[in-house]
mmCIF file of N, CA and C in Angstrom:
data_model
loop_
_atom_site.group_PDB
_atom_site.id
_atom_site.type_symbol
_atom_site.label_atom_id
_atom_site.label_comp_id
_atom_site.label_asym_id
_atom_site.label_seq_id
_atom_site.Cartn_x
_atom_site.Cartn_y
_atom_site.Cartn_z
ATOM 1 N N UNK S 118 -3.961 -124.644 -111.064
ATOM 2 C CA UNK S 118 -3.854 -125.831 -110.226
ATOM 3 C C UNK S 118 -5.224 -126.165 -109.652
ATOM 4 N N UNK S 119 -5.500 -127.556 -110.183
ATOM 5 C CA UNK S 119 -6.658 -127.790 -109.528
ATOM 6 C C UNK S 119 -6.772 -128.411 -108.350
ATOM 7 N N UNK S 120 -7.278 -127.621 -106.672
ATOM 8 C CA UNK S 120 -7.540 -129.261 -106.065
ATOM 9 C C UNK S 120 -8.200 -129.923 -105.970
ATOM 10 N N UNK S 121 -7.566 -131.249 -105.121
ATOM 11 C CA UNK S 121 -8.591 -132.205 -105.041
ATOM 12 C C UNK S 121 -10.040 -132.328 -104.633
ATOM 13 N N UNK S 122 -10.576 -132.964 -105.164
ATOM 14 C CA UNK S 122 -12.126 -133.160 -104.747
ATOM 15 C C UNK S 122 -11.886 -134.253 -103.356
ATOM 16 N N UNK S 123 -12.591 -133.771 -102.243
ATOM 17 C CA UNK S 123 -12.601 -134.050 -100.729
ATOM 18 C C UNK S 123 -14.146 -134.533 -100.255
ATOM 19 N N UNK S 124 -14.460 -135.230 -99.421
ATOM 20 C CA UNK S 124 -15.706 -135.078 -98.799
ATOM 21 C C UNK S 124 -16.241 -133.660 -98.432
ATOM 22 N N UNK S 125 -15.111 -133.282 -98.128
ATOM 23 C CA UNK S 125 -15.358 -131.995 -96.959
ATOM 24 C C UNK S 125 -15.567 -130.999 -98.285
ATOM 25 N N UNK S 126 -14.967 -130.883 -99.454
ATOM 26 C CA UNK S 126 -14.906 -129.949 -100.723
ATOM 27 C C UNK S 126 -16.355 -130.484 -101.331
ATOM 28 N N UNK S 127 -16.624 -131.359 -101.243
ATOM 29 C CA UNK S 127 -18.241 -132.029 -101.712
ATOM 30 C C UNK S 127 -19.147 -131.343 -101.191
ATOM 31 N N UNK S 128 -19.342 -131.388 -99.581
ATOM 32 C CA UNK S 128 -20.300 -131.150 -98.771
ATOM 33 C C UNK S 128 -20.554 -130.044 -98.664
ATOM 34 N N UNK S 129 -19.775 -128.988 -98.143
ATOM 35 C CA UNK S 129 -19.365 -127.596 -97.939
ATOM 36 C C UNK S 129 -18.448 -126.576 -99.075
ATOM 37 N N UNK S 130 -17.828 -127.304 -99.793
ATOM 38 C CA UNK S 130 -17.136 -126.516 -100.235
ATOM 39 C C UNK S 130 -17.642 -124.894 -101.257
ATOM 40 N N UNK S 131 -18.954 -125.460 -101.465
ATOM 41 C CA UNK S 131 -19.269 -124.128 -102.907
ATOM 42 C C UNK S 131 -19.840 -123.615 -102.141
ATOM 43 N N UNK S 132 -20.525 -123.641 -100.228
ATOM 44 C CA UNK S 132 -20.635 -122.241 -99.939
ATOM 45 C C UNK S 132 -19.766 -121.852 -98.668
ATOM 46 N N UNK S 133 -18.901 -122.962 -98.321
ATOM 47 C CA UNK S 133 -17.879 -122.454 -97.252
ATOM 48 C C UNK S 133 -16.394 -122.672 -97.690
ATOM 49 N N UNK S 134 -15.779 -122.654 -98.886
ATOM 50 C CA UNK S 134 -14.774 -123.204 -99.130
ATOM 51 C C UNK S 134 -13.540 -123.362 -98.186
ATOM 52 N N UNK S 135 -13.134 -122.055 -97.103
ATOM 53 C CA UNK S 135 -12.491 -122.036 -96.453
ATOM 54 C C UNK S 135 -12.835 -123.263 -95.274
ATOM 55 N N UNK S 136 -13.856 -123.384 -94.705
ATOM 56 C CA UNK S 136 -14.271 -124.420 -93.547
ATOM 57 C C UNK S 136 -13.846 -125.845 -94.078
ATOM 58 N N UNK S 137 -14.430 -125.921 -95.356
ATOM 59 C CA UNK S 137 -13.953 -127.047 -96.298
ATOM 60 C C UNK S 137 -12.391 -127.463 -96.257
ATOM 61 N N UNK S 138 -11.740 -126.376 -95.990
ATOM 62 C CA UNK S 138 -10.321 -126.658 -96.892
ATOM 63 C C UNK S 138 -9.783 -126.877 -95.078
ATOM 64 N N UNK S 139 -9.913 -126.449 -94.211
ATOM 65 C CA UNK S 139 -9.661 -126.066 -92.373
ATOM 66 C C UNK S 139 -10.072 -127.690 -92.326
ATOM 67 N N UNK S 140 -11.022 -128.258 -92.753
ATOM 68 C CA UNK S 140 -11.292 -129.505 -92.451
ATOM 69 C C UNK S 140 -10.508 -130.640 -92.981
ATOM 70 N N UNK S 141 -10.158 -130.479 -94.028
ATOM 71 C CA UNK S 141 -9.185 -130.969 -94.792
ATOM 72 C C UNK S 141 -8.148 -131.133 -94.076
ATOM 73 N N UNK S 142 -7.135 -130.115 -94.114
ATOM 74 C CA UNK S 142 -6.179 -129.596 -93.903
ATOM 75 C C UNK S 142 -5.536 -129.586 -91.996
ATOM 76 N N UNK S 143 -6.538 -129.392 -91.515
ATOM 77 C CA UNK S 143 -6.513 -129.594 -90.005
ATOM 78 C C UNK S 143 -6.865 -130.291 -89.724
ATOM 79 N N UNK S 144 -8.191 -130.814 -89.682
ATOM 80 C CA UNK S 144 -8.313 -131.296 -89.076
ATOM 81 C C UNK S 144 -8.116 -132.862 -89.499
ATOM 82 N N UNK S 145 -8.618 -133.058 -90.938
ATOM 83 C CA UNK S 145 -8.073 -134.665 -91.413
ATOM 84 C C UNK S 145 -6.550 -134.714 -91.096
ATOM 85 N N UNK S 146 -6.265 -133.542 -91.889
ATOM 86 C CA UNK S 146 -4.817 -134.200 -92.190
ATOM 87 C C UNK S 146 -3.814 -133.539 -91.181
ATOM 88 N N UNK S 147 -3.912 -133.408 -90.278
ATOM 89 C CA UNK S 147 -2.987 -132.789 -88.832
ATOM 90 C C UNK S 147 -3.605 -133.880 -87.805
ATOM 91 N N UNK S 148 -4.804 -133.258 -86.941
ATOM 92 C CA UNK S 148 -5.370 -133.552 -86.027
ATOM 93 C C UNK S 148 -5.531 -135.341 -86.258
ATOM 94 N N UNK S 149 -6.064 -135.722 -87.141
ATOM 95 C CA UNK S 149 -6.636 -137.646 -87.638
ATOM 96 C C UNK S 149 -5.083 -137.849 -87.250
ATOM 97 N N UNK S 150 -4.489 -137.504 -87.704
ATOM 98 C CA UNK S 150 -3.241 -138.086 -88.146
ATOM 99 C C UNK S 150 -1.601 -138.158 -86.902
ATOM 100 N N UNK S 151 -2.140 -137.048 -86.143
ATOM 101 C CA UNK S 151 -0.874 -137.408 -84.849
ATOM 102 C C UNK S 151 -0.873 -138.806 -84.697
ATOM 103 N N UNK S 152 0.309 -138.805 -84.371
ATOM 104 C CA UNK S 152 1.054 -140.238 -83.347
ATOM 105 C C UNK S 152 0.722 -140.754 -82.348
ATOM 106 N N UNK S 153 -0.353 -139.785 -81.498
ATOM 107 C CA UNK S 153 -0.604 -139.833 -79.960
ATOM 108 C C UNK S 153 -1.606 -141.114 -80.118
ATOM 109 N N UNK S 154 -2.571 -140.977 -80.653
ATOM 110 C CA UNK S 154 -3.507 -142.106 -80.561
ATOM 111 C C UNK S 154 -3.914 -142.568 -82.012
ATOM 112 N N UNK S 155 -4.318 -143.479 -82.241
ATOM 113 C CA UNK S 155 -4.513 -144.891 -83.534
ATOM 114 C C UNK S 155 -5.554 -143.904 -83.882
ATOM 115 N N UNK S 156 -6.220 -144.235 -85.367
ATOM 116 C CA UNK S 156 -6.861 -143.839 -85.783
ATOM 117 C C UNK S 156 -8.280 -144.185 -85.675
ATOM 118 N N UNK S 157 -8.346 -145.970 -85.009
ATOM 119 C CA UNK S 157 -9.432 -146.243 -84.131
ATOM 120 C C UNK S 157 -10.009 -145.889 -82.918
ATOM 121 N N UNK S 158 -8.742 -145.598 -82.037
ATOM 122 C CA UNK S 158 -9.351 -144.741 -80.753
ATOM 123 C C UNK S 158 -9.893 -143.473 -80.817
ATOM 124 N N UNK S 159 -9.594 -142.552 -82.026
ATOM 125 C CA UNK S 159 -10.037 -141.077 -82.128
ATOM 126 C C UNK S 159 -11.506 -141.268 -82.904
ATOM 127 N N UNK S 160 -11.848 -143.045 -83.538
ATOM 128 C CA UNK S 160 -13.056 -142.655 -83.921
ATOM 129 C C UNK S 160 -14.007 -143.007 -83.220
ATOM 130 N N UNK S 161 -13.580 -144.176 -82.371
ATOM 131 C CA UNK S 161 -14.047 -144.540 -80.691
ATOM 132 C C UNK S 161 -14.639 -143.055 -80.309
ATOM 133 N N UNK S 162 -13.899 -142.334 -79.634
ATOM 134 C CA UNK S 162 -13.941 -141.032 -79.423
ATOM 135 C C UNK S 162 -15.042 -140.040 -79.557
ATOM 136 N N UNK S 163 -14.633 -139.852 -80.883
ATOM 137 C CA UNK S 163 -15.393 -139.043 -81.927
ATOM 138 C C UNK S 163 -16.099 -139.555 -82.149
ATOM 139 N N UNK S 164 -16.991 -140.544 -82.090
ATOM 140 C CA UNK S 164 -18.369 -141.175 -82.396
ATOM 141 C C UNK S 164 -18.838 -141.034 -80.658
ATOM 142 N N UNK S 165 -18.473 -141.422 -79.678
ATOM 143 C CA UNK S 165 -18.992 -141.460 -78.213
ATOM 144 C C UNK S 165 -18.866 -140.139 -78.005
ATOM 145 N N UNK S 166 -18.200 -138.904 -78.423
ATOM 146 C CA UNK S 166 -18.364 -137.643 -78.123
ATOM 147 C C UNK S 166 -19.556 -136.822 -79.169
ATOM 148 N N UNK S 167 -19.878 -137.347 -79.816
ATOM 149 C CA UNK S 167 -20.851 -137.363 -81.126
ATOM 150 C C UNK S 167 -22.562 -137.273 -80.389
ATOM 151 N N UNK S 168 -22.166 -139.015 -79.782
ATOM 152 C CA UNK S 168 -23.482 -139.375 -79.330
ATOM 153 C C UNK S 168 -23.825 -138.825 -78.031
ATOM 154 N N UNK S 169 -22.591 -138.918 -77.314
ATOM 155 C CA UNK S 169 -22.784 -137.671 -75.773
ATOM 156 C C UNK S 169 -23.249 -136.205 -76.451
ATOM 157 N N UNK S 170 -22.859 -135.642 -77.390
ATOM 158 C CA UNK S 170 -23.460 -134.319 -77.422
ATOM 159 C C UNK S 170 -25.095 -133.973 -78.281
ATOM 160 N N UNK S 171 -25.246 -135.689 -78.449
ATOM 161 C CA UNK S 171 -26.489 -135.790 -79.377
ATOM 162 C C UNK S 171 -26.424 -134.638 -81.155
ATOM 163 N N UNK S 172 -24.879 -135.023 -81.459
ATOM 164 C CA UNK S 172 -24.639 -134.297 -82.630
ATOM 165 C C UNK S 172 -25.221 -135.524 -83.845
ATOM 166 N N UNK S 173 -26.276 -135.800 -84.071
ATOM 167 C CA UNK S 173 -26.863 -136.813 -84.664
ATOM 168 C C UNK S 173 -26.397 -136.597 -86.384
ATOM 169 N N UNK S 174 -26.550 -135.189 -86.923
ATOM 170 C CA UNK S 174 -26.271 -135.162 -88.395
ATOM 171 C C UNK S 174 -24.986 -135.208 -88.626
ATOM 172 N N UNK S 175 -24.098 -135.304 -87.699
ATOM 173 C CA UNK S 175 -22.471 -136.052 -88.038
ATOM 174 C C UNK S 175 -21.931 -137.222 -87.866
ATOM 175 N N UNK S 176 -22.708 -138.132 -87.109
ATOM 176 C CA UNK S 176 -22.696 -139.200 -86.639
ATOM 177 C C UNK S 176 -22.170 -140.198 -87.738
ATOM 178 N N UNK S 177 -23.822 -140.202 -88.866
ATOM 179 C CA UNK S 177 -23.608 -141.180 -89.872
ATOM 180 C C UNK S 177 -21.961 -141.092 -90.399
ATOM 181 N N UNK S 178 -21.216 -140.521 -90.939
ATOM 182 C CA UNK S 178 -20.173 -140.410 -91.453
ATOM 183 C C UNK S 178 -19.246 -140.862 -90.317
ATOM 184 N N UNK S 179 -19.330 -140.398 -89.114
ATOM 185 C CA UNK S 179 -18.551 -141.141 -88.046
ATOM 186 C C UNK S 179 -18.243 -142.708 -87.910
ATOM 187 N N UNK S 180 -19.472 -142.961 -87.510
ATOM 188 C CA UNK S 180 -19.863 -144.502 -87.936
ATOM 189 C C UNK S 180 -19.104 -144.833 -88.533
ATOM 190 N N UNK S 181 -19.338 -144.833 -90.050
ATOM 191 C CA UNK S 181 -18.632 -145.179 -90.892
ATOM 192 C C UNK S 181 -17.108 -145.227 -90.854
ATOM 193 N N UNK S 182 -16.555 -144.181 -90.377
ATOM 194 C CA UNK S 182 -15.298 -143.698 -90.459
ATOM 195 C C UNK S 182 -15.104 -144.516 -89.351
ATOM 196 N N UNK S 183 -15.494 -145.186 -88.042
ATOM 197 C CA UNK S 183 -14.914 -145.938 -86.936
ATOM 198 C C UNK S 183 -15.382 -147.244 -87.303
ATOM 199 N N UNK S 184 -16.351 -147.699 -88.502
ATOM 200 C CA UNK S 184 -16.089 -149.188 -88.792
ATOM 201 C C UNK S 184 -15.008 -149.325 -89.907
ATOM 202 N N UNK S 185 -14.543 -148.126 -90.857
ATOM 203 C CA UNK S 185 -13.459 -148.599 -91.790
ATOM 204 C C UNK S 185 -12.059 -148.583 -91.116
ATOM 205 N N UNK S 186 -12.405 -148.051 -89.652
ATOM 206 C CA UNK S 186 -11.315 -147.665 -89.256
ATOM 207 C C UNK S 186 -10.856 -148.713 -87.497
ATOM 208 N N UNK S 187 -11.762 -150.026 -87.971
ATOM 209 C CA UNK S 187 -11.758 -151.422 -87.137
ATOM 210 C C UNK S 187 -12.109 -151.119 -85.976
ATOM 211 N N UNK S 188 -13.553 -150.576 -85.721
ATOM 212 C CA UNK S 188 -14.571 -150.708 -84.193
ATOM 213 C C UNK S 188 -15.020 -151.659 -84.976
ATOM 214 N N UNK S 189 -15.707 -152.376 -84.280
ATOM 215 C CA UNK S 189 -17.000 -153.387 -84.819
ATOM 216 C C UNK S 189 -18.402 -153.007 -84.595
ATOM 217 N N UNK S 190 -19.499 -153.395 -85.532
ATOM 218 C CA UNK S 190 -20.036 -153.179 -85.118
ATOM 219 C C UNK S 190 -20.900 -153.016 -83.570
ATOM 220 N N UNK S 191 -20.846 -154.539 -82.986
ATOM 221 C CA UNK S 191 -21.142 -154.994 -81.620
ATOM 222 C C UNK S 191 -20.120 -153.522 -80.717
ATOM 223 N N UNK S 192 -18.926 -153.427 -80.772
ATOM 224 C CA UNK S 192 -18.530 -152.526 -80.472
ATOM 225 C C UNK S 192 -19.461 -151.079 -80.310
ATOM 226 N N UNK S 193 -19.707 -150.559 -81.179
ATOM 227 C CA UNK S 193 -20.890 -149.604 -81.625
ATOM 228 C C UNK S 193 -21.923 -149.814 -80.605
ATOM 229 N N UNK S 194 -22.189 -151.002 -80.665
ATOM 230 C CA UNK S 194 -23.598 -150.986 -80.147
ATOM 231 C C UNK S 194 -23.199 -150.960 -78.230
ATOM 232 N N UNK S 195 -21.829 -151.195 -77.943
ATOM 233 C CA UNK S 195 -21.644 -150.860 -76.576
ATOM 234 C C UNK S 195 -21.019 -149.950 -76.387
ATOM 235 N N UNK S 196 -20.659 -149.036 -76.984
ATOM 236 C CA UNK S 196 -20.455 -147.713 -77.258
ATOM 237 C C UNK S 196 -22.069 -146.409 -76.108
ATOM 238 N N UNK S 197 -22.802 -146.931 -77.322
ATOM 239 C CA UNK S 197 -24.587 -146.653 -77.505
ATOM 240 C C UNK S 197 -24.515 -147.147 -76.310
ATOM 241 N N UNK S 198 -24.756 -148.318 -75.808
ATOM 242 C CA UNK S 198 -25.597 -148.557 -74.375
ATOM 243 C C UNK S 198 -24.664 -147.918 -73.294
ATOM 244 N N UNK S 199 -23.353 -148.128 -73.036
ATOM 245 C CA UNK S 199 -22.525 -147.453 -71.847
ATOM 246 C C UNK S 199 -23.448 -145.995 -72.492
ATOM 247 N N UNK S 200 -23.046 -145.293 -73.015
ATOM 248 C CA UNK S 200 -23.547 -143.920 -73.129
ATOM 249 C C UNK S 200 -25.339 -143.527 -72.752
ATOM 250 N N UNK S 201 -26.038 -144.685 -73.162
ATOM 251 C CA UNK S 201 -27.212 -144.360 -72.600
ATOM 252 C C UNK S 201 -27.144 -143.642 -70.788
ATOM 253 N N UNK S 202 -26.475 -144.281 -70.339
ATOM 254 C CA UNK S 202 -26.640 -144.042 -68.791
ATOM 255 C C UNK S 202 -26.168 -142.770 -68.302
ATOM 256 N N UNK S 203 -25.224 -142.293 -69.433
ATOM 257 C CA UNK S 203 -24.106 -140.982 -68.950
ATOM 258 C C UNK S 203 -24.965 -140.292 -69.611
ATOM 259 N N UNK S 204 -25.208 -140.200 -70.896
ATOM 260 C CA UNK S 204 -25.348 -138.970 -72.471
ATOM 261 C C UNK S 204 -26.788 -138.800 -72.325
ATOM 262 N N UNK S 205 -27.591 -140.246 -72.020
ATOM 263 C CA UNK S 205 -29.425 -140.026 -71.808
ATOM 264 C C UNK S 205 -29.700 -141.076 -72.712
ATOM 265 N N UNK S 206 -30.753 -141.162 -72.578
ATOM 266 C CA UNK S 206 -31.296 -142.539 -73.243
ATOM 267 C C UNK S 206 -31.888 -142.043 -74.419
ATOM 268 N N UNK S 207 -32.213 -140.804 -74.977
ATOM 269 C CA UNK S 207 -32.857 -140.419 -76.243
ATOM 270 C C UNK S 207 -31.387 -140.033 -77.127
ATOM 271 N N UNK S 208 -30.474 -139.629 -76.422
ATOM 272 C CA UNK S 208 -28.771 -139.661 -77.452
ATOM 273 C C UNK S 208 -28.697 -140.978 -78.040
ATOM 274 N N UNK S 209 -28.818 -142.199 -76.825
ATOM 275 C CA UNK S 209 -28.136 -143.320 -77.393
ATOM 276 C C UNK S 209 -29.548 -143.943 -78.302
ATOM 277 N N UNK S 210 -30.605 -143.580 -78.364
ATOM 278 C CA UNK S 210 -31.843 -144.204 -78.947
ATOM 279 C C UNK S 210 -31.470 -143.551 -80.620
ATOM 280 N N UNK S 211 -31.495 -142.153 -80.696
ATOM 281 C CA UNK S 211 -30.847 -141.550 -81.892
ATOM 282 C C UNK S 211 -29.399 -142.454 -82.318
ATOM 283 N N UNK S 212 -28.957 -142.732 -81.781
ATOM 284 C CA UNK S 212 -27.622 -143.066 -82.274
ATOM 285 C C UNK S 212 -27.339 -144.600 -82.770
ATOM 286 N N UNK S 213 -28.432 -145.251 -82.014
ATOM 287 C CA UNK S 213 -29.199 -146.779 -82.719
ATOM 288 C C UNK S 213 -29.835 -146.876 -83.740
ATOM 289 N N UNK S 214 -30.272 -145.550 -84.051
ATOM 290 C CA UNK S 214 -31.025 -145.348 -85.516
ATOM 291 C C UNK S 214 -30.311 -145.391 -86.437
ATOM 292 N N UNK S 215 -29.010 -143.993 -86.288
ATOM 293 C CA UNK S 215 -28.030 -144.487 -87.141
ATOM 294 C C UNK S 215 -27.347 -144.772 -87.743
ATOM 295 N N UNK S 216 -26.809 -145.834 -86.550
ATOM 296 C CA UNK S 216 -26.628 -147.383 -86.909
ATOM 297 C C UNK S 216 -27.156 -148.749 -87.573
ATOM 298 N N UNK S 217 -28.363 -148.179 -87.391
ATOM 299 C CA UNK S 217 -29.300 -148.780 -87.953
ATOM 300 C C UNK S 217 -29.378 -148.702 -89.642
ATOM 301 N N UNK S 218 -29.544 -147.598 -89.789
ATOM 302 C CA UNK S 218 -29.750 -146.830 -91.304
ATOM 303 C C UNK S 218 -28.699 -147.295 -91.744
ATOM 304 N N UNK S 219 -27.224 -146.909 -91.328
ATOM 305 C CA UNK S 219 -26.209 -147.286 -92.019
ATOM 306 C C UNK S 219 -26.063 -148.926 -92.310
ATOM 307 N N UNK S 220 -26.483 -149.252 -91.278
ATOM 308 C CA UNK S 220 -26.102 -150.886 -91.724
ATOM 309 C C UNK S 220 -27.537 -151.348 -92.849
ATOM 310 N N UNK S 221 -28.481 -151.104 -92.249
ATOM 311 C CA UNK S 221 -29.556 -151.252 -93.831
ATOM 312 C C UNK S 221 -28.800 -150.600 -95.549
ATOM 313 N N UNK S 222 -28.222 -149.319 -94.961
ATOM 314 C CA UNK S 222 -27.772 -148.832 -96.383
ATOM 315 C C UNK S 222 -26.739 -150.107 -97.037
ATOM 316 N N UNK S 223 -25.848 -150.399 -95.932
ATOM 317 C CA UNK S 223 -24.620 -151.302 -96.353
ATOM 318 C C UNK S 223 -25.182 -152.617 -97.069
ATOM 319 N N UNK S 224 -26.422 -153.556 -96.020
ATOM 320 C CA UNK S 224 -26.768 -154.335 -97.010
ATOM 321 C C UNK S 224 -27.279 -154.498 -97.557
ATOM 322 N N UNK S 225 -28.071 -152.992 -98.259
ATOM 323 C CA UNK S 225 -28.814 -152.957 -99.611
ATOM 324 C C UNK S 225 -27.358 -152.663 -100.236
ATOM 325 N N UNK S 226 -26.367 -152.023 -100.157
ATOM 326 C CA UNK S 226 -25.798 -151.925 -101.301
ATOM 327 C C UNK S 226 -24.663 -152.817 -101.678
ATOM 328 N N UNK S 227 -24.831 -154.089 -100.648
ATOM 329 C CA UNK S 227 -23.905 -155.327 -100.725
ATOM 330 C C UNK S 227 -25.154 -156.280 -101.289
ATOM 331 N N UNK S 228 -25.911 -156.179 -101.356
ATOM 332 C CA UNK S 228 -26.986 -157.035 -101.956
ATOM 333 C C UNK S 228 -27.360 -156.445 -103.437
ATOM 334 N N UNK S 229 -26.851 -155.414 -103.647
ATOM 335 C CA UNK S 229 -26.728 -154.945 -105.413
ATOM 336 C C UNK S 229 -25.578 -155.908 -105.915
ATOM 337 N N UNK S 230 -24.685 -155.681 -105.638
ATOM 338 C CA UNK S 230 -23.063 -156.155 -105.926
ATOM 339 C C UNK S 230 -23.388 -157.514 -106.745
#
């Protein structure tokens, strides 16, 4: 039985397979997924708890995951400034970057298309 190929089985999997599969398994597919709150408020969340802890190399994928998952961008970007005042102004300066990056990536690769 083969499984599926995952982000989390991409990233981690050939030298943590177990963390890989815990991520999967828990935390996508348990934790993402309760009833308690939308899948936009946990990325609300999880992106403003991201940028409060200045966890910058998880961010990008966050991002992402709270614009497919209907923040807006402008949203984002008041996300970033409320947090400047609480998290510090070099969290939310990192976290404009990116935002930054990602949206350059998006319309270079909507300008291939």
């Amino acid at each position: 039985m083969q499984i599926p190929s995952t982000i989390a089985r991409e990233l981690m999997g050939d030298i943590a397979p177990k963390f890989a599969e815990l991520t999967d398994t828990v935390l996508f597919d348990d934790i993402w997924q309760r009833p308690g709150l939308a899948a936009r408020e946990r990325s609300l969340i999880t992106v403003a708890t991201l940028i409060a802890l200045n966890r910058s190399e998880q961010l990008p994928f966050h991002i992402q995951r709270a614009l497919d998952n209907g923040i807006t961008h402008a949203e984002l970007v008041e996300v970033i400034t409320q947090l400047a005042f609480y998290a510090g102004w070099p969290t939310a300066a990192s976290a404009v970057t990116a935002l930054r990056q990602l949206s350059a990536k998006q319309t270079t690769s909507t300008s291939k298309e």
